[in-house]
Backbone as ProteinMPNN parsed JSONL, in Angstrom:
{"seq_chain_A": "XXXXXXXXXXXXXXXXXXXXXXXXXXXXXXXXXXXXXXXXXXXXXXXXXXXXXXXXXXXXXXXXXXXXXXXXXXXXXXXXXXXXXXXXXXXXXXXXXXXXXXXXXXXXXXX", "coords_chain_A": {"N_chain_A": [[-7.872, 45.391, 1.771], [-6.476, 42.621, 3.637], [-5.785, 39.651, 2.05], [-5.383, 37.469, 3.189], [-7.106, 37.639, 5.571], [-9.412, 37.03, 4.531], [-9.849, 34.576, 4.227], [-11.276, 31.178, 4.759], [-14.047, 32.83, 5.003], [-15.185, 33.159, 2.988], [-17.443, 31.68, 2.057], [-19.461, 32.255, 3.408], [-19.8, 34.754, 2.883], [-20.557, 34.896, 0.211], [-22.484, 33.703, 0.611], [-24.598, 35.388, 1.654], [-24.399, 37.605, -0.02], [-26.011, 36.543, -1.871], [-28.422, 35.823, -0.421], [-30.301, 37.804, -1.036], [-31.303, 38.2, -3.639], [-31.4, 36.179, -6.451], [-28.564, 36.314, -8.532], [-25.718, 36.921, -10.97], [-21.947, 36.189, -11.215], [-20.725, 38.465, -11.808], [-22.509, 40.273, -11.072], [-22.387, 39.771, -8.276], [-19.845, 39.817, -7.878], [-19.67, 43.068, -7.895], [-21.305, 43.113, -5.888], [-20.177, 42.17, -3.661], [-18.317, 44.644, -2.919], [-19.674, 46.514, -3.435], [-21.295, 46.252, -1.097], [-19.086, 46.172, 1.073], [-18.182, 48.906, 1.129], [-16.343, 48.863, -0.881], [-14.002, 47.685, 0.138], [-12.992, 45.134, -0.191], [-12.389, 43.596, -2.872], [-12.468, 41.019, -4.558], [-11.051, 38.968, -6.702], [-12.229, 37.487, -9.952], [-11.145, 35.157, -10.135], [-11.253, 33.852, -7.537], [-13.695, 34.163, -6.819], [-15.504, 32.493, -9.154], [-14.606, 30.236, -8.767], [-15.299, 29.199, -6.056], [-18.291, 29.773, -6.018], [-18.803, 27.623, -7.678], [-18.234, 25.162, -5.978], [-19.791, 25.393, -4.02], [-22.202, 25.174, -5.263], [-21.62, 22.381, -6.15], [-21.989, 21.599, -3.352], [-24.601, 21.776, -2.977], [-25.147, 24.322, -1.831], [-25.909, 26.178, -3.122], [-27.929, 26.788, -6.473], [-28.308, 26.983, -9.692], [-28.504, 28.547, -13.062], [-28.842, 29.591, -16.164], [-29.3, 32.459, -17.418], [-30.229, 35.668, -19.33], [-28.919, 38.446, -19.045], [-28.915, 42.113, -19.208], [-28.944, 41.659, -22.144], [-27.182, 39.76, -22.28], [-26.007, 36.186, -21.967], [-25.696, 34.739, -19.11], [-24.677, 33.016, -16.527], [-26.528, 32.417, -13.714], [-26.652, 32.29, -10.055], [-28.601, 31.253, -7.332], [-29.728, 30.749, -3.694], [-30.033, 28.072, -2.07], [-32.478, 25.943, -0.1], [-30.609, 24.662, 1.742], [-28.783, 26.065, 1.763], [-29.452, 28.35, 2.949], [-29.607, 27.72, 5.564], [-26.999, 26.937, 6.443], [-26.004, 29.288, 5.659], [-27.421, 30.733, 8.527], [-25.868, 29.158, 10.029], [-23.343, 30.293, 9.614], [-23.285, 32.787, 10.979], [-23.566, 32.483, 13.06], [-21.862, 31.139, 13.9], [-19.984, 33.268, 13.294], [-20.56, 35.601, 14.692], [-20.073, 34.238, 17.462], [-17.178, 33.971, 16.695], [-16.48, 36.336, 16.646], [-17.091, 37.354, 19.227], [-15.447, 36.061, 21.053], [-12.69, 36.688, 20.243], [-13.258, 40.033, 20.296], [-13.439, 39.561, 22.841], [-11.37, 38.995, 23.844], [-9.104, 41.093, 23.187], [-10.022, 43.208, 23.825], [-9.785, 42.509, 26.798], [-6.916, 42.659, 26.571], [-6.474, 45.365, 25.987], [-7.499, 46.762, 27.957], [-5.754, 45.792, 30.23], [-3.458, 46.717, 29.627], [-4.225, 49.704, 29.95]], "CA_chain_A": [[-7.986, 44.415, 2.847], [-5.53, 41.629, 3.6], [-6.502, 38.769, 0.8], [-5.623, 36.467, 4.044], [-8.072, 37.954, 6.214], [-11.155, 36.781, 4.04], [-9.559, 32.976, 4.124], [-12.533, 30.95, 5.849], [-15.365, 33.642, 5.241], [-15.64, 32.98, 1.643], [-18.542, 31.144, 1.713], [-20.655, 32.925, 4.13], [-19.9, 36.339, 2.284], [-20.881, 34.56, -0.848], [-24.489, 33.307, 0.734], [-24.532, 36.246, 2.254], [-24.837, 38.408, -1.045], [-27.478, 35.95, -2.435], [-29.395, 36.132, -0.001], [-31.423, 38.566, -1.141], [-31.463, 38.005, -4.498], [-30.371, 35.444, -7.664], [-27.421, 37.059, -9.151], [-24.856, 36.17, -12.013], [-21.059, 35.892, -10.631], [-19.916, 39.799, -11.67], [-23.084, 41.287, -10.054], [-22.058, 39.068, -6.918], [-18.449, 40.985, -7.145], [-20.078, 44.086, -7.377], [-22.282, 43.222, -4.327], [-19.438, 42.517, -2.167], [-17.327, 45.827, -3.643], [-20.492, 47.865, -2.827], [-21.667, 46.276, 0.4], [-17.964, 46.082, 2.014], [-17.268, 50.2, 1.035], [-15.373, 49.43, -1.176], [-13.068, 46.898, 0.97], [-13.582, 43.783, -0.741], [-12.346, 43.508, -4.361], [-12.306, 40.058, -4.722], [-10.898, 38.532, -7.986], [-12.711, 36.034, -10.225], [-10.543, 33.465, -10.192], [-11.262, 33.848, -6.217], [-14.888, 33.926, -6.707], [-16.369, 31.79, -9.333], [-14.353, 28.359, -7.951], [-15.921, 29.103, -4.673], [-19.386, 29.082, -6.637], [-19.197, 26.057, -8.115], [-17.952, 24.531, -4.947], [-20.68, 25.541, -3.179], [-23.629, 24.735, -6.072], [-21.482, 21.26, -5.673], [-22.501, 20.979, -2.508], [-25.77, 21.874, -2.339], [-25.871, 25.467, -1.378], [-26.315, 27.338, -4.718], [-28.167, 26.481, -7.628], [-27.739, 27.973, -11.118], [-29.242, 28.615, -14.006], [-28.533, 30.285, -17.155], [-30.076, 33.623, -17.854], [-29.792, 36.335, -20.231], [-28.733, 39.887, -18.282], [-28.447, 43.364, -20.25], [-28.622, 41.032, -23.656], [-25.778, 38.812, -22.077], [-26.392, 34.822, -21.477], [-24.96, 34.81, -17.778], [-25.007, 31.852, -14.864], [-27.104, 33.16, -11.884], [-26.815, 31.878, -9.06], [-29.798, 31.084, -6.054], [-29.353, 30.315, -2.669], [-31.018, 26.839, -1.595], [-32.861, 25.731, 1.768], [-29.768, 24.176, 2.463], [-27.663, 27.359, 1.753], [-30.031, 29.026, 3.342], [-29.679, 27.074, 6.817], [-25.541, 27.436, 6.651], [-25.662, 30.898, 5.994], [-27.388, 30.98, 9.701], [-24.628, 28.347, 10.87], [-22.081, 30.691, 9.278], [-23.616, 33.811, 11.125], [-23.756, 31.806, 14.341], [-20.143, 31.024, 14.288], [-19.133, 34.583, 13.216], [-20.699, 36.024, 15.735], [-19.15, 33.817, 18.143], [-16.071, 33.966, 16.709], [-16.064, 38.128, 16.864], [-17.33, 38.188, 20.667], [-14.034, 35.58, 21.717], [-11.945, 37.506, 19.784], [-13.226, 40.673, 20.995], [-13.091, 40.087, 24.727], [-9.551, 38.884, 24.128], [-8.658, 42.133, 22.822], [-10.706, 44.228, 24.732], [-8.679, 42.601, 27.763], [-5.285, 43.244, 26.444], [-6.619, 46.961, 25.691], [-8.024, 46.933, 29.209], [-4.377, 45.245, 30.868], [-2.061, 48.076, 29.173], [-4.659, 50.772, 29.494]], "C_chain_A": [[-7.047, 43.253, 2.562], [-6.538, 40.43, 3.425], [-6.677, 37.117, 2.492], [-6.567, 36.146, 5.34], [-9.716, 37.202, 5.934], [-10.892, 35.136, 4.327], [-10.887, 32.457, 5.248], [-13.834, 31.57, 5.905], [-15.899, 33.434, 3.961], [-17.239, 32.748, 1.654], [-19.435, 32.12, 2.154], [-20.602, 34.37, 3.469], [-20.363, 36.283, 0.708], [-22.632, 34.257, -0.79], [-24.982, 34.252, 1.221], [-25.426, 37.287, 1.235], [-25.979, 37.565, -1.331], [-28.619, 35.904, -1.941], [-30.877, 36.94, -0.232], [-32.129, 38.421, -2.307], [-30.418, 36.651, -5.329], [-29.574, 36.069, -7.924], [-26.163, 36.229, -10.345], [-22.819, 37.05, -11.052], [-20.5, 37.34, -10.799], [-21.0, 40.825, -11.162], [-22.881, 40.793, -8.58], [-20.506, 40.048, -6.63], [-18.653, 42.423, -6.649], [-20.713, 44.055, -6.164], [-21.306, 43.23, -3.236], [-18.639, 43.602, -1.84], [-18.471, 46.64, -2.779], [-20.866, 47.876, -1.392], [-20.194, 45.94, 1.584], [-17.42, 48.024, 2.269], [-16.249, 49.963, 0.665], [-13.907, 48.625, -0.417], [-12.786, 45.867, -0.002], [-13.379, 43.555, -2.22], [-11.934, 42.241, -4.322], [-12.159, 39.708, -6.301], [-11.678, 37.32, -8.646], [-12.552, 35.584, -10.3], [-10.379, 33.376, -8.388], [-13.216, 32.888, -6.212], [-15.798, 32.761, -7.179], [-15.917, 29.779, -8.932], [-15.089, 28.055, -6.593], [-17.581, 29.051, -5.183], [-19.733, 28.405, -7.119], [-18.947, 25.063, -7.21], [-19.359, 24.617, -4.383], [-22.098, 24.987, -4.111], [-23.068, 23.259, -5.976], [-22.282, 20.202, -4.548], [-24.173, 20.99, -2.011], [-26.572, 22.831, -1.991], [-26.305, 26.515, -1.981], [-27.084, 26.229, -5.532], [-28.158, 27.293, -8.324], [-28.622, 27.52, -12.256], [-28.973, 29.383, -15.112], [-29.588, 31.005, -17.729], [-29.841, 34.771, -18.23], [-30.08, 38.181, -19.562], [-27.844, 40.717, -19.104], [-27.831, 42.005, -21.518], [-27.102, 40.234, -23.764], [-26.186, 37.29, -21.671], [-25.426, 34.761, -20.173], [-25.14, 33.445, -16.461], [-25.024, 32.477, -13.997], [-27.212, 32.068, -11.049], [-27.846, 31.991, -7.649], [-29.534, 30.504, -5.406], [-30.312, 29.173, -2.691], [-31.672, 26.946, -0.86], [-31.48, 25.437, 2.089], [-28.618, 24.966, 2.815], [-27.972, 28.393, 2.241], [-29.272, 28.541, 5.755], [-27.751, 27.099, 7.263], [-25.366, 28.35, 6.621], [-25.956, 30.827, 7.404], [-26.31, 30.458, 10.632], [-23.688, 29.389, 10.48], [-22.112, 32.075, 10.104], [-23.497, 33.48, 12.522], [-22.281, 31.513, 14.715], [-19.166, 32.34, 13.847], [-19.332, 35.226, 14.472], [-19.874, 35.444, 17.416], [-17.5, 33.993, 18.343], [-15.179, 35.674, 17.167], [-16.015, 38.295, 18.329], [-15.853, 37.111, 21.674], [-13.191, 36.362, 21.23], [-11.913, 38.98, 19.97], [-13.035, 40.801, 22.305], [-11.294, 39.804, 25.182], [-8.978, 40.291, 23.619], [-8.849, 42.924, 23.683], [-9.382, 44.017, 26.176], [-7.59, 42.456, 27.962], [-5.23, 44.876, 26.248], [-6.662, 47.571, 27.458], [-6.679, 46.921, 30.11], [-3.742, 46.167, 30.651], [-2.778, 49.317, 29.744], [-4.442, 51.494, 31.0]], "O_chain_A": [[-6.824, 42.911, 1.4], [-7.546, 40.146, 4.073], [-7.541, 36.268, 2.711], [-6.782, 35.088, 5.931], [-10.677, 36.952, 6.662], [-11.881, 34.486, 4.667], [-11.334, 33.086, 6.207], [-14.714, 31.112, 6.633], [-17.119, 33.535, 3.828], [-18.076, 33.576, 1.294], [-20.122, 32.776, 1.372], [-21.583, 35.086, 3.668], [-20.525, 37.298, 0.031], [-23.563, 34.434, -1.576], [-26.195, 34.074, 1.333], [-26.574, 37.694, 1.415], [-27.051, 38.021, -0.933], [-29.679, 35.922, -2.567], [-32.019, 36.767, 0.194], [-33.359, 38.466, -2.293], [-29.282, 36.268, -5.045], [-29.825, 37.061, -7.239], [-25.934, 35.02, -10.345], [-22.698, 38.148, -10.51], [-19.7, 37.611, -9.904], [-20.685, 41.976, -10.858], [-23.276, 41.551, -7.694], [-20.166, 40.7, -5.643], [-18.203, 42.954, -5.634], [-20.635, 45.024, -5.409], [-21.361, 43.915, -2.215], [-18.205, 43.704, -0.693], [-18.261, 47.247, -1.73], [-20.861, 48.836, -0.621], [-20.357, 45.534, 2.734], [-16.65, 48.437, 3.137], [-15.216, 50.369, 1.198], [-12.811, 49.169, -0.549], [-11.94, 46.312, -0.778], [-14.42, 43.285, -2.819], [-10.753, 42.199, -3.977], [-13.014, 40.096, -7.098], [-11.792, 36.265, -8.023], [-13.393, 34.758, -10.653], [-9.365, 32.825, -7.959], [-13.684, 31.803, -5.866], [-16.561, 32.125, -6.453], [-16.532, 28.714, -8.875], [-15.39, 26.943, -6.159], [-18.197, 28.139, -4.631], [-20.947, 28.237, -7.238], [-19.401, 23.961, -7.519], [-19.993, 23.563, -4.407], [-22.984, 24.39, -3.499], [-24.01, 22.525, -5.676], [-22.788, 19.08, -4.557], [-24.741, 20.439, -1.068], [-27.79, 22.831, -1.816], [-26.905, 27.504, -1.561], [-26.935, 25.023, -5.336], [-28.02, 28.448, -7.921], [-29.263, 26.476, -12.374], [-28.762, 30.453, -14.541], [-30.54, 30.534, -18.351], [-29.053, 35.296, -17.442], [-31.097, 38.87, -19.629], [-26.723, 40.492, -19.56], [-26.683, 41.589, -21.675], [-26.283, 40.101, -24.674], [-26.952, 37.371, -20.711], [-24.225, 34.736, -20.443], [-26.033, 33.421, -15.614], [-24.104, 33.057, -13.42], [-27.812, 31.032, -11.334], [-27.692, 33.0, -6.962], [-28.999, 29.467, -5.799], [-31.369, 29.304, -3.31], [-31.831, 28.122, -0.534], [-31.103, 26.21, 2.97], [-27.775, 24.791, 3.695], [-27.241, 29.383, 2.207], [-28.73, 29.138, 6.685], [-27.405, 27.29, 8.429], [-24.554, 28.784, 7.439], [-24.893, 30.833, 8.024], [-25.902, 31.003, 11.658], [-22.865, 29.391, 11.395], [-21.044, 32.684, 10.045], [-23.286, 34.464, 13.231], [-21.759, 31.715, 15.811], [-17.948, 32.414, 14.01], [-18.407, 35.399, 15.266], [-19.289, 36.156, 18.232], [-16.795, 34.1, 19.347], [-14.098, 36.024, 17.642], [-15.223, 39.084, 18.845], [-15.422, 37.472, 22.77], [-12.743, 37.012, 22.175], [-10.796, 39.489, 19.879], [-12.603, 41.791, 22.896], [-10.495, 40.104, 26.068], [-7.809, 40.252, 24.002], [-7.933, 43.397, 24.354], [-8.496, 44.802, 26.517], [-7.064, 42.196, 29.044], [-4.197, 45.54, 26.33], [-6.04, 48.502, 27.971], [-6.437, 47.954, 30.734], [-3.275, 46.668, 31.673], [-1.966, 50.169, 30.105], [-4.734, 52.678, 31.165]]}, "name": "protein", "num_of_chains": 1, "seq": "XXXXXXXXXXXXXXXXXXXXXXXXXXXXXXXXXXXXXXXXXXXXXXXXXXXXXXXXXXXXXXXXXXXXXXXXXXXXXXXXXXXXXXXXXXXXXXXXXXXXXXXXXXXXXXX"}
């Protein structure tokens, strides 16, 4: 996938994974590796600046905890990272159905 494509989604594909669970920053790569098919190989010098940005602001917290006999920083979504993920889901969606009907009716115009 084109690295310039993800620009702007970071976050929400970051609160996204947590959602469900805490996680430490290389089961978060794997999460987006497994839940993209495989699209999505994001590098860690992509990933963990965008997690400390975000526990900056408010929408992660962290904690240091010891996974497969490793001391690891997990990361947990907030309330507040909770409540932007929906803002971030609210403006994707938006952003897919303008961006689809503009397509659609250049597919539609030629077709």
């Amino acid at each position: 996938m084109n690295p310039d494509a993800l620009r702007g989604h970071m976050d929400a594909l970051l609160l996204s994974v947590l959602e469900r669970e805490p996680l430490h920053g290389y089961a978060i790569i794997e999460a987006l590796l497994e839940r993209s098919g495989g699209a999505l190989n994001v590098p860690t010098g992509t990933v963990y600046p965008a997690l400390r940005r975000l526990e900056r602001i408010g929408y992660l917290s962290s904690e240091w905890a010891t996974v497969g006999g490793r001391k690891r920083r997990t990361y947990r979504l907030t309330a507040s990272g909770r409540k932007q993920l929906e803002g971030e889901r609210s403006a994707w969606r938006e952003f897919t159905n303008v961006i689809g009907g503009v397509l659609r009716a250049e597919a539609t115009a030629q077709g």
